[in-house]
XYZ file of N, CA, C and O in Angstrom:
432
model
N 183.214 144.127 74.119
C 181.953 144.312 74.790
C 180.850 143.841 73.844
O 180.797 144.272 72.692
N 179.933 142.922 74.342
C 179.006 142.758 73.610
C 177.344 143.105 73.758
O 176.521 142.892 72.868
N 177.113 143.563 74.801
C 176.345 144.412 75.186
C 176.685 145.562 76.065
O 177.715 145.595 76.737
N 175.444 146.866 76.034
C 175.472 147.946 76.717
C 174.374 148.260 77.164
O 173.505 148.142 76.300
N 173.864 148.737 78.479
C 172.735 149.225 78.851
C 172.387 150.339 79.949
O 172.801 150.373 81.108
N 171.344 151.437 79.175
C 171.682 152.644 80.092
C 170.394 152.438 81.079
O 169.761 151.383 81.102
N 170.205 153.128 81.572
C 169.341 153.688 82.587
C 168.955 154.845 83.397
O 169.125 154.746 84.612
N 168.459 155.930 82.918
C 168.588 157.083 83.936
C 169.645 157.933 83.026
O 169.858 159.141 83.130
N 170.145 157.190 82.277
C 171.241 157.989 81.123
C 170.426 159.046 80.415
O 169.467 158.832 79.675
N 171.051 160.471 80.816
C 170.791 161.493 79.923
C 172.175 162.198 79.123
O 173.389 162.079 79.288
N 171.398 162.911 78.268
C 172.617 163.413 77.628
C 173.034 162.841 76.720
O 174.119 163.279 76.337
N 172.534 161.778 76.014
C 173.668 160.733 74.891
C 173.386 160.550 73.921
O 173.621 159.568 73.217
N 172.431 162.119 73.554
C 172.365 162.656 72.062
C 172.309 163.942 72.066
O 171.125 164.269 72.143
N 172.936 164.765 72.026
C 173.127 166.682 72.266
C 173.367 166.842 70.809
O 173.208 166.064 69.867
N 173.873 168.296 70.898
C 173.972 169.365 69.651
C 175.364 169.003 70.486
O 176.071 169.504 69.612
N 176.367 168.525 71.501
C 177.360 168.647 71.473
C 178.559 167.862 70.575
O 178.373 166.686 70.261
N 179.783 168.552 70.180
C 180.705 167.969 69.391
C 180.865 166.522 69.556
O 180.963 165.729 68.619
N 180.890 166.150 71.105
C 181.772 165.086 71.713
C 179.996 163.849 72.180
O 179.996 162.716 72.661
N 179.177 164.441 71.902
C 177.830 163.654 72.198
C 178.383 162.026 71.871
O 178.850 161.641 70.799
N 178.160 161.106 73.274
C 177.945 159.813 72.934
C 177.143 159.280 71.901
O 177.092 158.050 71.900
N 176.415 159.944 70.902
C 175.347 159.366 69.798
C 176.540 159.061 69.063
O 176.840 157.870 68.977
N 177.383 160.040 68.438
C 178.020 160.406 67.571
C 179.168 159.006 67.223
O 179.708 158.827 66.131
N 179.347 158.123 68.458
C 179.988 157.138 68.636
C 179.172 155.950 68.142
O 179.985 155.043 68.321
N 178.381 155.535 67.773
C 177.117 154.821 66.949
C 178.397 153.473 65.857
O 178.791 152.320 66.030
N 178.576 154.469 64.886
C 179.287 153.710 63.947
C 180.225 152.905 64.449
O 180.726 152.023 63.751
N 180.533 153.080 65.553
C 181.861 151.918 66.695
C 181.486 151.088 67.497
O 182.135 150.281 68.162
N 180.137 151.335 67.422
C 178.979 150.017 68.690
C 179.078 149.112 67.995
O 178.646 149.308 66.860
N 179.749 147.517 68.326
C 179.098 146.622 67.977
C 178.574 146.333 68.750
O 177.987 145.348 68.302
N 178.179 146.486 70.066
C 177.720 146.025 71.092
C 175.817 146.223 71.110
O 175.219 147.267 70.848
N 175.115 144.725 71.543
C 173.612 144.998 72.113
C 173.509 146.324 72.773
O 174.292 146.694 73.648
N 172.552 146.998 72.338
C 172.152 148.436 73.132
C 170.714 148.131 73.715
O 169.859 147.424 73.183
N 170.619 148.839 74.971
C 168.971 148.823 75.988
C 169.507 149.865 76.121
O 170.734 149.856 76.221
N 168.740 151.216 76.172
C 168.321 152.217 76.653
C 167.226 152.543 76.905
O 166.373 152.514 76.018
N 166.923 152.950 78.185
C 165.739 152.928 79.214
C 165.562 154.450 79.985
O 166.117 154.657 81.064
N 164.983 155.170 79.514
C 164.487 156.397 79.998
C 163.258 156.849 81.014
O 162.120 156.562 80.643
N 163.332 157.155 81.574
C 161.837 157.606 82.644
C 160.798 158.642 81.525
O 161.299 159.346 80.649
N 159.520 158.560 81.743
C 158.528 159.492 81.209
C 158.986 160.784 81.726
O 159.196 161.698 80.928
N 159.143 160.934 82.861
C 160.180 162.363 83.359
C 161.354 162.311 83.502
O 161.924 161.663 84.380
N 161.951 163.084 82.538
C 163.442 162.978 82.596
C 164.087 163.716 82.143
O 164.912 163.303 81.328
N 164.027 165.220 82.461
C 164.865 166.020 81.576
C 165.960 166.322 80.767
O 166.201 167.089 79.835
N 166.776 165.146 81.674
C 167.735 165.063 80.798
C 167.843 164.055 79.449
O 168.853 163.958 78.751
N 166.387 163.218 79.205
C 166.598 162.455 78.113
C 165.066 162.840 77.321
O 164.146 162.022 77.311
N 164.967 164.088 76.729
C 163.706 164.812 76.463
C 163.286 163.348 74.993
O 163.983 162.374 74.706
N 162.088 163.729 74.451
C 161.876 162.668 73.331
C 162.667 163.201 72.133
O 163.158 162.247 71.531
N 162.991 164.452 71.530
C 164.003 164.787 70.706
C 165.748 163.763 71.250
O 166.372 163.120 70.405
N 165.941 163.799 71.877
C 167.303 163.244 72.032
C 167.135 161.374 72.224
O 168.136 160.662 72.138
N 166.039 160.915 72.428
C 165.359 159.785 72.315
C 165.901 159.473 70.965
O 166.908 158.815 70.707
N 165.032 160.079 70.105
C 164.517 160.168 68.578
C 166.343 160.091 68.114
O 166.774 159.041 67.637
N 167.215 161.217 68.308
C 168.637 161.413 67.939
C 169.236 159.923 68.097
O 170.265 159.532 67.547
N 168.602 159.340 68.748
C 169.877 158.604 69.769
C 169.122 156.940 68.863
O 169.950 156.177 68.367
N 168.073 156.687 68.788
C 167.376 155.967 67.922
C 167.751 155.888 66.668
O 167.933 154.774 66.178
N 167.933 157.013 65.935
C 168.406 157.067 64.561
C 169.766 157.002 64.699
O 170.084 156.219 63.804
N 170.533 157.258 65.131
C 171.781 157.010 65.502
C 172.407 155.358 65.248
O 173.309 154.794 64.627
N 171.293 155.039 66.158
C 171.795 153.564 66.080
C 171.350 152.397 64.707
O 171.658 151.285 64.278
N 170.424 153.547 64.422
C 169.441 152.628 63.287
C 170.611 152.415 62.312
O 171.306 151.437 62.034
N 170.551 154.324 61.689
C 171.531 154.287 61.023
C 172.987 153.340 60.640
O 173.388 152.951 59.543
N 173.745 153.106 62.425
C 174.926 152.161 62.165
C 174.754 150.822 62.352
O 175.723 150.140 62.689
N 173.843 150.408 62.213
C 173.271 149.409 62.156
C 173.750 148.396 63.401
O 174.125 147.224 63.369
N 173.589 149.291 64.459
C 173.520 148.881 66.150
C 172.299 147.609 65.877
O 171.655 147.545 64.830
N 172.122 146.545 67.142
C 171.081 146.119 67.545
C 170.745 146.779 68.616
O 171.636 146.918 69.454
N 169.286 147.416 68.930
C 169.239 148.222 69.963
C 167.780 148.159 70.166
O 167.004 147.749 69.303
N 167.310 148.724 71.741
C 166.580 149.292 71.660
C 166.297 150.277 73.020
O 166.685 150.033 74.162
N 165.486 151.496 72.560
C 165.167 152.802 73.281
C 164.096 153.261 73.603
O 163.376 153.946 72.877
N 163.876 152.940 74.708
C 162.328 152.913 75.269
C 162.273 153.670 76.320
O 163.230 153.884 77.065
N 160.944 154.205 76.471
C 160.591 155.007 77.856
C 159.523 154.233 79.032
O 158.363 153.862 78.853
N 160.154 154.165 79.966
C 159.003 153.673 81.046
C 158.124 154.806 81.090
O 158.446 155.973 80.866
N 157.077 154.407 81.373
C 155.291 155.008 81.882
C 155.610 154.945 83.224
O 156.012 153.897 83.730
N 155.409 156.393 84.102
C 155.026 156.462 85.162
C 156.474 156.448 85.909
O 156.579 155.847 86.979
N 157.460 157.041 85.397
C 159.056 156.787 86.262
C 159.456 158.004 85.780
O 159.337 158.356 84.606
N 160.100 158.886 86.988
C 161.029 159.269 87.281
C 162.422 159.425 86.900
O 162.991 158.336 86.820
N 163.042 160.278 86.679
C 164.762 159.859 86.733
C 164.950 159.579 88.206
O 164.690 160.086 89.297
N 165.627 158.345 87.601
C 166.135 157.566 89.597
C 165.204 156.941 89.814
O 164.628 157.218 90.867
N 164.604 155.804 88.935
C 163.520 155.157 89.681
C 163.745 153.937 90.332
O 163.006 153.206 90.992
N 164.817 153.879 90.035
C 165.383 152.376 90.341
C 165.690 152.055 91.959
O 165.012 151.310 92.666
N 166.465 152.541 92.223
C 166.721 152.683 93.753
C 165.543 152.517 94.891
O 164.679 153.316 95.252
N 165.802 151.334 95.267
C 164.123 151.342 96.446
C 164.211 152.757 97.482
O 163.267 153.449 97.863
N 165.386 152.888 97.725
C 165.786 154.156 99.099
C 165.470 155.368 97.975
O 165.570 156.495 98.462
N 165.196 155.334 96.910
C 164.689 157.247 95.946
C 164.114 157.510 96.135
O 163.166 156.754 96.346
N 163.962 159.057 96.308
C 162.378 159.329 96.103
C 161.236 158.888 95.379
O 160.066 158.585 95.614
N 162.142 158.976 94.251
C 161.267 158.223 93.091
C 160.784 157.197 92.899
O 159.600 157.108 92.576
N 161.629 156.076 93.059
C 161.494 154.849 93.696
C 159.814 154.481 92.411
O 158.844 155.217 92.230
N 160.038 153.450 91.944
C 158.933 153.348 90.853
C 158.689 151.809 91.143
O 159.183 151.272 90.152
N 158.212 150.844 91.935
C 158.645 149.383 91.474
C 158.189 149.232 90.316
O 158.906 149.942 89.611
N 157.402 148.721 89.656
C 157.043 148.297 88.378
C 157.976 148.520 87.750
O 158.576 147.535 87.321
N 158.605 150.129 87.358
C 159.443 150.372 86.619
C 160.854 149.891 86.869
O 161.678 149.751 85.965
N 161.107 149.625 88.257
C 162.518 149.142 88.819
C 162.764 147.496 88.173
O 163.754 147.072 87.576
N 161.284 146.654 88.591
C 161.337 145.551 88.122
C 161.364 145.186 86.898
O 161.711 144.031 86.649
N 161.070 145.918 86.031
C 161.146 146.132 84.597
C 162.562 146.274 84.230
O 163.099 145.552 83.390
N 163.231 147.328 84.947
C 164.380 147.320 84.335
C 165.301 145.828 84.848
O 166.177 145.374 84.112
N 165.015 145.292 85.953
C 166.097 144.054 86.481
C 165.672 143.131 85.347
O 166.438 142.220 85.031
N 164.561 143.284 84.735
C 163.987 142.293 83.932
C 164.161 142.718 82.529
O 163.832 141.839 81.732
N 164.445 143.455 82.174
C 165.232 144.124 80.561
C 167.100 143.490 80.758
O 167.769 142.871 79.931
N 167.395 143.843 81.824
C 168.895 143.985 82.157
C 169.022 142.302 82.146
O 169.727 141.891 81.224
N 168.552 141.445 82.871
C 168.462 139.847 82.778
C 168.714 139.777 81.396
O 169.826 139.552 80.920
N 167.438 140.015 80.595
C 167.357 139.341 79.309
C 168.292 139.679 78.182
O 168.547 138.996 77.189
N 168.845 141.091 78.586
C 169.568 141.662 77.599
C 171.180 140.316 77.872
O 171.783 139.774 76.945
N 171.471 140.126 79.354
C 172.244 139.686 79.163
C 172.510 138.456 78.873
O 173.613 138.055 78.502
N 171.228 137.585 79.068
C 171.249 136.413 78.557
C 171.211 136.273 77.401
O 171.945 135.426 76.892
N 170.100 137.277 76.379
C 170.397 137.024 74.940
C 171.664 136.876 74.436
O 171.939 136.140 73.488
N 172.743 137.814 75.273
C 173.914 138.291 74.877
C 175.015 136.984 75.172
O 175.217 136.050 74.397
N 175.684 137.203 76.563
C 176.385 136.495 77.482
C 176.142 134.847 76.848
O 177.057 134.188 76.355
N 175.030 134.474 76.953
C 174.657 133.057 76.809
C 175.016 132.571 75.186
O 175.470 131.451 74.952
N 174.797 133.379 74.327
C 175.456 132.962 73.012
C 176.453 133.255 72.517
O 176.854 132.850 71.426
N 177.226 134.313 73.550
C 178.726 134.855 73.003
C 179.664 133.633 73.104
O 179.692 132.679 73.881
N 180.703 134.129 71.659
C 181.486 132.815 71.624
C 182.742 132.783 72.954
O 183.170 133.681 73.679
N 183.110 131.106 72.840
C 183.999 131.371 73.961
C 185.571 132.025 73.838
O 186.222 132.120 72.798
N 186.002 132.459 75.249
C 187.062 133.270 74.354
C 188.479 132.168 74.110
O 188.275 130.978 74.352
N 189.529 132.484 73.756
C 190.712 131.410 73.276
C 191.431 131.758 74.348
O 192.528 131.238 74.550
């Protein structure tokens, strides 16, 4: 895998044993993580966890919060439903994979 990208992903830096952060040192993979300004399940402490995490294993990454979104903003049929923020993410998710996809070597 050479890239990964969340969205709406909570949870993937806890006080738990088994926390996806904790898996950091085994990413070689591009990281996008994309959080809503409301999102309980991805508060700015577990942001911050999940940031240093990657810094630390020396991930390429990055962990950002949309302005003005919801968890679930993506979905035109959500409540939440955010465009700006929806189009933002089709437009993070593009680039992530072109940076990626487009220079990965070919396989044998």
């Amino acid at each position: 895998m050479i890239a990964a990208a969340s969205y709406h992903g909570g949870n993937l830096a806890t006080d738990d044993p088994d926390s996806p952060h904790l898996l950091a040192p085994r990413i070689r993979a591009r990281v996008y993580v994309a959080g809503a300004i409301e999102d309980a399940s991805f508060p700015d402490q577990q942001k911050q966890r999940l940031t240093d995490a990657l810094q630390q294993a020396g991930v390429q990454h990055t962990v950002e919060t949309y302005e003005g979104a919801k968890h679930g903003w993506v979905p035109s049929d959500s409540a939440v439903y955010n465009k700006a923020a929806s189009e933002r993410h089709y437009q993070t998710l593009l680039a992530l994979f072109d940076a990626t996809l487009t220079s990965a070597p070919p396989k044998n």
